[in-house]
Short mmCIF file of C-alpha atoms in Angstrom, two decimals:
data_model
loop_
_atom_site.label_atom_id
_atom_site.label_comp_id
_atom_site.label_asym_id
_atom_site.label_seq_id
_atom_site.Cartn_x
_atom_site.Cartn_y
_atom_site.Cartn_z
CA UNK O 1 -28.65 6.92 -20.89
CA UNK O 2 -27.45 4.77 -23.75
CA UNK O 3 -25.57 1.89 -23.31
CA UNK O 4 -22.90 3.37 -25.96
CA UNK O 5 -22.11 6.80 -23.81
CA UNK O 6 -21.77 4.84 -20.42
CA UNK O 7 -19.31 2.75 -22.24
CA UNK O 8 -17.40 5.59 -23.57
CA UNK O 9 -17.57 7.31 -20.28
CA UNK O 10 -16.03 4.08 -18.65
CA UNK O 11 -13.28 4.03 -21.17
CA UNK O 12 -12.70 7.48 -20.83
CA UNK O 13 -11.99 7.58 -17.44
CA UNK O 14 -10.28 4.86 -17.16
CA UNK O 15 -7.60 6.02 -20.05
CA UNK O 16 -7.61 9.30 -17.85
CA UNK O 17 -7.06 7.76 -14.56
CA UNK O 18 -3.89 5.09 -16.45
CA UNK O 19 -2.25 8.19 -17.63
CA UNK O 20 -1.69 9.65 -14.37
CA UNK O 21 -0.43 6.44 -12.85
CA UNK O 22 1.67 6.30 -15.41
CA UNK O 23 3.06 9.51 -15.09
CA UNK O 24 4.44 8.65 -11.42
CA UNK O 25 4.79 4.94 -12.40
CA UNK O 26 7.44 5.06 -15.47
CA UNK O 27 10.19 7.42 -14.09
CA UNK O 28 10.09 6.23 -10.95
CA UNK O 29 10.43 2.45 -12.06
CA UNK O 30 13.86 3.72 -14.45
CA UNK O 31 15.09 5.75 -11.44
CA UNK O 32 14.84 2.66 -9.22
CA UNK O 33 15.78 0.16 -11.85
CA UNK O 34 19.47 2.94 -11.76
CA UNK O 35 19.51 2.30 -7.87
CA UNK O 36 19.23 -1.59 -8.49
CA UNK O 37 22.01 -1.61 -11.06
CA UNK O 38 24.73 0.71 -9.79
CA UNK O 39 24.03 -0.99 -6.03
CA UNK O 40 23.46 2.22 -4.01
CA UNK O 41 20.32 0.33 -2.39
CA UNK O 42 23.03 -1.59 -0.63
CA UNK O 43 24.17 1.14 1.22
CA UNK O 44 20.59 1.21 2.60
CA UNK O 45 20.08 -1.67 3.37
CA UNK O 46 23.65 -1.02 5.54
CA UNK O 47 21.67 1.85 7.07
CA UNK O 48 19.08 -0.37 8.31
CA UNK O 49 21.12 -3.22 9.69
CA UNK O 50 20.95 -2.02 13.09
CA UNK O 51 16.86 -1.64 13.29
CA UNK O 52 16.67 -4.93 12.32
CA UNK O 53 18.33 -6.56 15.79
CA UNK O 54 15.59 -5.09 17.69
CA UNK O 55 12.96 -6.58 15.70
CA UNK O 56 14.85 -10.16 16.20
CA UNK O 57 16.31 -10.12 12.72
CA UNK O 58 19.96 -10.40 11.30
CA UNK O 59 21.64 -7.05 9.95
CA UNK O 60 21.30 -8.83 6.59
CA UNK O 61 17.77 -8.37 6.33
CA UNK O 62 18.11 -4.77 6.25
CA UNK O 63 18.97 -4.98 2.15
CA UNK O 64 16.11 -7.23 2.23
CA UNK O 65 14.05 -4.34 3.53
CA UNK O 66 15.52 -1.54 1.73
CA UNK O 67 14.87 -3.74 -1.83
CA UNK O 68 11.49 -4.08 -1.30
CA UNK O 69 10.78 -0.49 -0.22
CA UNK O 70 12.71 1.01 -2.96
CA UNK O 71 11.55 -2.01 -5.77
CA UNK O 72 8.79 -4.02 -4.65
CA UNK O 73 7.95 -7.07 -2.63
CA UNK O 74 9.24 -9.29 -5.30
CA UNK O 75 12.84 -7.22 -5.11
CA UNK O 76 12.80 -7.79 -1.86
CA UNK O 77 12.00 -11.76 -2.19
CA UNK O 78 15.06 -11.59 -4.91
CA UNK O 79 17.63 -10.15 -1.85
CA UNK O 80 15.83 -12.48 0.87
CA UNK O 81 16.74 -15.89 -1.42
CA UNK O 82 20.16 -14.57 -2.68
CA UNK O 83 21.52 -13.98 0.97
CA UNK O 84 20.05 -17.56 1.43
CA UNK O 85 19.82 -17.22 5.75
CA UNK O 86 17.84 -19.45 7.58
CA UNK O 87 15.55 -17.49 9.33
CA UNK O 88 12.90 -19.00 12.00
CA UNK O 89 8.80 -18.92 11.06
CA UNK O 90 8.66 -16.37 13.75
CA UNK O 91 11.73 -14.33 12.00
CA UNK O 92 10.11 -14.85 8.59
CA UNK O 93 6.70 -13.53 9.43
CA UNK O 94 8.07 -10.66 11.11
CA UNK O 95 10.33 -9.70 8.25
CA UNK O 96 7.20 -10.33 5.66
CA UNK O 97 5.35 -8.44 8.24
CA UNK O 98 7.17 -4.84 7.85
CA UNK O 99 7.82 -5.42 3.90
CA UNK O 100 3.81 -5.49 3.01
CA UNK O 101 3.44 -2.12 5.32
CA UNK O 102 6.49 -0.27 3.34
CA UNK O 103 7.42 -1.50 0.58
CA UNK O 104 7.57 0.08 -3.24
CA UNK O 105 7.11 3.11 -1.76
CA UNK O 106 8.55 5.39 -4.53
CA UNK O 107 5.57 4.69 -6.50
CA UNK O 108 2.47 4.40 -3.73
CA UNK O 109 4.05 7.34 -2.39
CA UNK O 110 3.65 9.78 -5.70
CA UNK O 111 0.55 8.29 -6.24
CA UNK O 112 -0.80 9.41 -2.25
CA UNK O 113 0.99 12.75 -3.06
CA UNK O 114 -1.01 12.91 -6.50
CA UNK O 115 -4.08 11.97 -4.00
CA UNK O 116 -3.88 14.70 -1.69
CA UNK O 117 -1.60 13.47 1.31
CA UNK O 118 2.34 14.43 1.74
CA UNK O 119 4.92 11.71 0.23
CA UNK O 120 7.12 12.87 3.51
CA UNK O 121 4.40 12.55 5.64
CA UNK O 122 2.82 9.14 4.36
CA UNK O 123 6.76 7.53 4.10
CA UNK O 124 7.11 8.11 7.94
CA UNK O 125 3.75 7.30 8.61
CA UNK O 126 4.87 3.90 6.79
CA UNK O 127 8.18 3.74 8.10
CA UNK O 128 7.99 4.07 11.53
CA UNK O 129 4.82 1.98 12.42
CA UNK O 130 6.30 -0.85 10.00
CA UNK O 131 9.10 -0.88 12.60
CA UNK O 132 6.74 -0.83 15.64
CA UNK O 133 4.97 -3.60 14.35
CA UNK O 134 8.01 -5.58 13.71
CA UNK O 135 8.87 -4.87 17.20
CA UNK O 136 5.59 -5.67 18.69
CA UNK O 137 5.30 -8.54 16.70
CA UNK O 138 8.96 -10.00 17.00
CA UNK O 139 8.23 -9.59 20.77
CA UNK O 140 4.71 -11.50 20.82
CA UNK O 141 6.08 -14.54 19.51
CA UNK O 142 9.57 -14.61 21.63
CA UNK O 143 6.96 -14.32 25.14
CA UNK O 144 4.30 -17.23 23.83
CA UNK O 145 7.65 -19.24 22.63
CA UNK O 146 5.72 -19.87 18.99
CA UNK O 147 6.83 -20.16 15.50
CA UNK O 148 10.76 -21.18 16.37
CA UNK O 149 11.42 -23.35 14.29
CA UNK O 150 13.08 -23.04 10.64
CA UNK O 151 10.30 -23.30 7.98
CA UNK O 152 10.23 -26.02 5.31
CA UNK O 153 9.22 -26.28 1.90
CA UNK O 154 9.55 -22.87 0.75
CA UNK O 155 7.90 -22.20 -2.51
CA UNK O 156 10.52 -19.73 -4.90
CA UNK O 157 8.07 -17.54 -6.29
CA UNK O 158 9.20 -17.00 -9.90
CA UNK O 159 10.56 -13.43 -10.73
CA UNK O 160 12.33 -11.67 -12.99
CA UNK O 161 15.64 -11.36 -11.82
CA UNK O 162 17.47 -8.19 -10.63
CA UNK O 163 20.46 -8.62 -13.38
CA UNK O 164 17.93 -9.29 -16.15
CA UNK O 165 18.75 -7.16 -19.24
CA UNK O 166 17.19 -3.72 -19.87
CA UNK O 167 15.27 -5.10 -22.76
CA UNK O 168 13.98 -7.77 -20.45
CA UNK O 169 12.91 -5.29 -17.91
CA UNK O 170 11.54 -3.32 -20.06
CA UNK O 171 9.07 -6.15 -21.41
CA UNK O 172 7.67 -7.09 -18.09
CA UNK O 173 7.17 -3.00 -17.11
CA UNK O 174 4.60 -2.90 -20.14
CA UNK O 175 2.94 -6.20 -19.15
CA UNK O 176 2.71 -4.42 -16.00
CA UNK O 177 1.44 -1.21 -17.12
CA UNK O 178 -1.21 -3.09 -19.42
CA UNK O 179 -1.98 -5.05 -16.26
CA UNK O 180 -2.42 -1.90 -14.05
CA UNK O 181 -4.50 -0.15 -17.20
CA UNK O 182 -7.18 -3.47 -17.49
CA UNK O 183 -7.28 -3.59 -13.45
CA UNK O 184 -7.97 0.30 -13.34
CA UNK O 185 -10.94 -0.17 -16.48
CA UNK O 186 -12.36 -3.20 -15.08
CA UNK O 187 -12.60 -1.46 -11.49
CA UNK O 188 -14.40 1.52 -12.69
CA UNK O 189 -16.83 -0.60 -14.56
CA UNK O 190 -17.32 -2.52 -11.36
CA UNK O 191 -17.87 0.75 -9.43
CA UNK O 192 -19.91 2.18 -12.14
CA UNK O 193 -22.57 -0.44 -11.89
CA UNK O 194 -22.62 -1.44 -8.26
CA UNK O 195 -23.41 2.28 -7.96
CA UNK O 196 -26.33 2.01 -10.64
CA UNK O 197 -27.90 -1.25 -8.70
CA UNK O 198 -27.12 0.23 -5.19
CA UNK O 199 -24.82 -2.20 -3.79
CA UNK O 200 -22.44 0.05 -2.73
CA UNK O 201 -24.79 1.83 -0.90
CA UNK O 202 -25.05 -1.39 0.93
CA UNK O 203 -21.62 -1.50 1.34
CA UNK O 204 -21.26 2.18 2.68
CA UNK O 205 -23.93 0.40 5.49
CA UNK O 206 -22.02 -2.66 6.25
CA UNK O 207 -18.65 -1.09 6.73
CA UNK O 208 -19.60 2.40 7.89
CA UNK O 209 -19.70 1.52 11.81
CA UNK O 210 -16.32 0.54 12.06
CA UNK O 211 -14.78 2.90 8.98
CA UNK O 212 -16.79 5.64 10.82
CA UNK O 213 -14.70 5.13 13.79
CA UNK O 214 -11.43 5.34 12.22
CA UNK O 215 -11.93 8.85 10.38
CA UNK O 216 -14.13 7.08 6.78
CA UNK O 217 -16.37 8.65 5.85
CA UNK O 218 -19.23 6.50 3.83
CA UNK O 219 -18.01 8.58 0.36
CA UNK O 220 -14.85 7.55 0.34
CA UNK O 221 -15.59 3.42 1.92
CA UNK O 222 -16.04 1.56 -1.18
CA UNK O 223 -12.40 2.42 -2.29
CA UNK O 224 -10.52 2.48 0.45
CA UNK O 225 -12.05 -1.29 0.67
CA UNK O 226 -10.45 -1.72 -2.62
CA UNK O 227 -7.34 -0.22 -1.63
CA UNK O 228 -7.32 -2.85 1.06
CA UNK O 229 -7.98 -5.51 -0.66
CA UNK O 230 -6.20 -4.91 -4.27
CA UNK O 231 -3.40 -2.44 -3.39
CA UNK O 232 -2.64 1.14 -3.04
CA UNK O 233 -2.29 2.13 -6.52
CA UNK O 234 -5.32 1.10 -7.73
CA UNK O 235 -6.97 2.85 -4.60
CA UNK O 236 -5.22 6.20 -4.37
CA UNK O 237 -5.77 5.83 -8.54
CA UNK O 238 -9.19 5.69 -7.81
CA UNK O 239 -9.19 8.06 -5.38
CA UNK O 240 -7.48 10.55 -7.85
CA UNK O 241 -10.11 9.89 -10.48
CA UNK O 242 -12.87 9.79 -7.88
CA UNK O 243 -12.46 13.42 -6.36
CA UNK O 244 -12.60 14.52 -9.89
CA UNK O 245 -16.54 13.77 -9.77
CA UNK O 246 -17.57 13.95 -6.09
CA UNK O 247 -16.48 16.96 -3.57
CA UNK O 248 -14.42 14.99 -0.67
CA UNK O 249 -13.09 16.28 2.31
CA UNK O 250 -9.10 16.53 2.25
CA UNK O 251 -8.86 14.94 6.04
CA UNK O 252 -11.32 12.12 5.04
CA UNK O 253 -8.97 11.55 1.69
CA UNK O 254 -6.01 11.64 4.35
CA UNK O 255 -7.74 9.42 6.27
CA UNK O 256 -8.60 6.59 3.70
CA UNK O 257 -5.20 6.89 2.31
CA UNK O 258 -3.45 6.24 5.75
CA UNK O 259 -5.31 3.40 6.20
CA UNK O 260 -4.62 2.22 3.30
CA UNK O 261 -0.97 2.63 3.11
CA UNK O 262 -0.62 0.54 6.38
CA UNK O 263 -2.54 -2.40 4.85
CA UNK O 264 -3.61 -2.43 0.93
CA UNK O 265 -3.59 -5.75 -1.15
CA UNK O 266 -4.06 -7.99 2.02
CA UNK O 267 -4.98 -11.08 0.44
CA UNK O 268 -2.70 -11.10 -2.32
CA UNK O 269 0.49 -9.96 -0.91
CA UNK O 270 -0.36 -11.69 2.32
CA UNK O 271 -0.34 -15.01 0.27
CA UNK O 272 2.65 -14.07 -1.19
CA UNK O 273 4.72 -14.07 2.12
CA UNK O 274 2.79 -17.45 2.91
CA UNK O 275 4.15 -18.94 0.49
CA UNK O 276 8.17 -18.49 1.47
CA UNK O 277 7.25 -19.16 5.22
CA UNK O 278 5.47 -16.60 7.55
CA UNK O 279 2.57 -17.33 9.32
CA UNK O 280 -1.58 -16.11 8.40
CA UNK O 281 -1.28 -14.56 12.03
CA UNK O 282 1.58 -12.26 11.65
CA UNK O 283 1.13 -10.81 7.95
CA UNK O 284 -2.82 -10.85 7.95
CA UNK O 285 -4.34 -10.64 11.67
CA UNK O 286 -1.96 -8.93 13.05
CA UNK O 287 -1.50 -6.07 10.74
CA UNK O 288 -5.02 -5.92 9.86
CA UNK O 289 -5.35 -5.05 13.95
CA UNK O 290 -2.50 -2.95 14.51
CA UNK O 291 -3.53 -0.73 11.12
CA UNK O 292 -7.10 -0.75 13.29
CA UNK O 293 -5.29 0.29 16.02
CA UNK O 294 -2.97 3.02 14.89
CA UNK O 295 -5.92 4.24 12.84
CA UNK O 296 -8.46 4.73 15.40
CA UNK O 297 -5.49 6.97 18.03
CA UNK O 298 -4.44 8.67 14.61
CA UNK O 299 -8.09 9.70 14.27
CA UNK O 300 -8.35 10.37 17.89
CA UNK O 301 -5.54 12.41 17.81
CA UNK O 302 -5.75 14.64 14.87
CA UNK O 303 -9.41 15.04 14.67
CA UNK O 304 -9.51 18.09 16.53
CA UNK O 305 -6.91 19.30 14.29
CA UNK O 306 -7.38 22.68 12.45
CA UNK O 307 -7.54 22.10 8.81
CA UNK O 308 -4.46 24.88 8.70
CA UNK O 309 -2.65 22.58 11.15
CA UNK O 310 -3.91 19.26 9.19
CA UNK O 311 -1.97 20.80 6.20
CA UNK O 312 1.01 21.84 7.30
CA UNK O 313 1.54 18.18 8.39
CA UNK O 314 -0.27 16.21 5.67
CA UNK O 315 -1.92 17.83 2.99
CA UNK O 316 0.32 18.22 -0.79
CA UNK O 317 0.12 21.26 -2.34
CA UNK O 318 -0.88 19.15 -5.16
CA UNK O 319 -3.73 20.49 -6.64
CA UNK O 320 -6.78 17.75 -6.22
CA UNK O 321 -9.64 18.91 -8.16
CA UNK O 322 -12.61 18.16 -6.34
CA UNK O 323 -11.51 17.88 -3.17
CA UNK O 324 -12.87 19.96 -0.44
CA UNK O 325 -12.18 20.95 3.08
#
């Protein structure tokens, strides 16, 4: 095959792939930008004040919560510095803890619905075991008496602010979309070629023992490892351009996009919490177990499942070309 087609093959599906995340991206980013600016996400952040005490936290930190779930970590980092409590390591890691396993969830949760998997279903999937891990986790470190005291030398990540101006906003969404659209080109290239020289056939082998356990099949491995690593829209993007080419099986899509939804991006985002205060052990081991954990009695659970029964709970009735029972 010439060099010139594989190129425009690359190009073209990666201008294919952009468009649909664009499609869910852009409305959904003005719908939440209206929530930010007329202050209704206050009221649910209210709603979430009393979860919060039994994960250890202050009421307060439920707006924190309920910004970065409905914007994105970094509108949650905004609320967490404007209340300006001092939290303890322990309280901070707990709190970063539940915001990288639901946060910006408008978005990641069109794109899983785009994917194959029920926004309803994958938000309470999110949801609840984000609160069972705060739980778990706000309880391991009040019984081993660890991470007490009140963090110093927190790095202020620099953001756009909340109150910027439309116009301003509106800059740093297209530096964001042409971010997302040279991510999603450069990925497919990647793929593309570590396909032609067979080393993700020797990833399928590497990870396949323990993705095999949790529901992965080897088809799907090499991007739900990206969703893990880079984030869930660039995997459930690549998932949605994926199934256009190979025939996957809806509950192995479910699957991958479970586990990814309960831990995606965890070296960048988990450096991002670093950086105001919470601990490698909360927002990387720990969540990188529990997601093991919940996966593998999720799996356990629902593999016996009918794919009737599998639907009713999980499956969109988005139509995903390519995917299979």
């Amino acid at each position: 095959m010439k060099i010139t087609s594989i190129i425009k093959g690359w190009f073209s599906q990666s201008i294919t792939t952009s468009i649909k995340i664009f499609k869910i991206m852009i409305p959904v980013s003005i719908l939440v930008k209206i929530l930010q600016e007329t202050g209704l996400i206050v009221y649910i952040g209210d709603a979430l004040a009393p979860l919060m005490s039994v994960m250890g936290l202050p009421g307060e930190m439920g707006l924190v919560w309920a910004s970065a779930m409905i914007g994105n970590i970094y509108a949650g980092l905004i609320a967490f510095f404007s209340i300006g409590m001092e939290l303890t390591v322990a309280q901070v890691t707990v709190l970063s803890t539940i915001i990288l396993i639901a946060h910006t969830l408008p978005i990641e949760l069109a794109i899983t619905q785009k994917a194959g998997v029920k926004a309803g279903s994958a938000f309470l999937f999110r949801f609840i075991f984000g609160f069972i891990a705060g739980v778990i986790l706000y309880h391991i470190y009040n019984i081993l008496n660890i991470y007490q005291d009140i963090p110093s030398g927190i790095d202020k990540i620099v953001m756009i602010s909340e109150k910027a101006t439309w116009w301003a906003w509106a800059l740093s969404e297209l530096k964001n979309y042409a971010f997302v659209f040279c991510y999603i080109t450069g990925l497919i290239i990647i793929i593309d070629i570590l396909k032609r020289v067979g080393v993700i056939e020797k990833i399928n082998r590497w990870f396949y023992p323990v993705l095999r356990l949790l529901g992965i099949e080897k088809e799907v491995i090499p991007i739900t490892v990206i969703g893990m690593t880079l984030g869930l829209a660039y995997g459930g993007g690549l998932i949605i351009n994926e199934v256009k080419q190979t025939q996957l099986k809806r509950r192995n899509v479910t699957y991958a996009l479970m586990l990814m939804s309960l831990s995606h991006s965890i070296i960048e985002d988990s450096l991002i919490m670093i950086a105001i205060g919470a601990r490698i052990s909360g927002v990387f081991v720990f969540r990188f177990i529990f997601t093991l954990i919940v996966m593998y009695f999720f799996v356990k659970i629902t593999q016996s499942w009918s794919e009737e029964r599998m639907g009713k709970w999980f499956y969109s009735k988005t139509k995903v070309t390519g995917v299979r029972r």
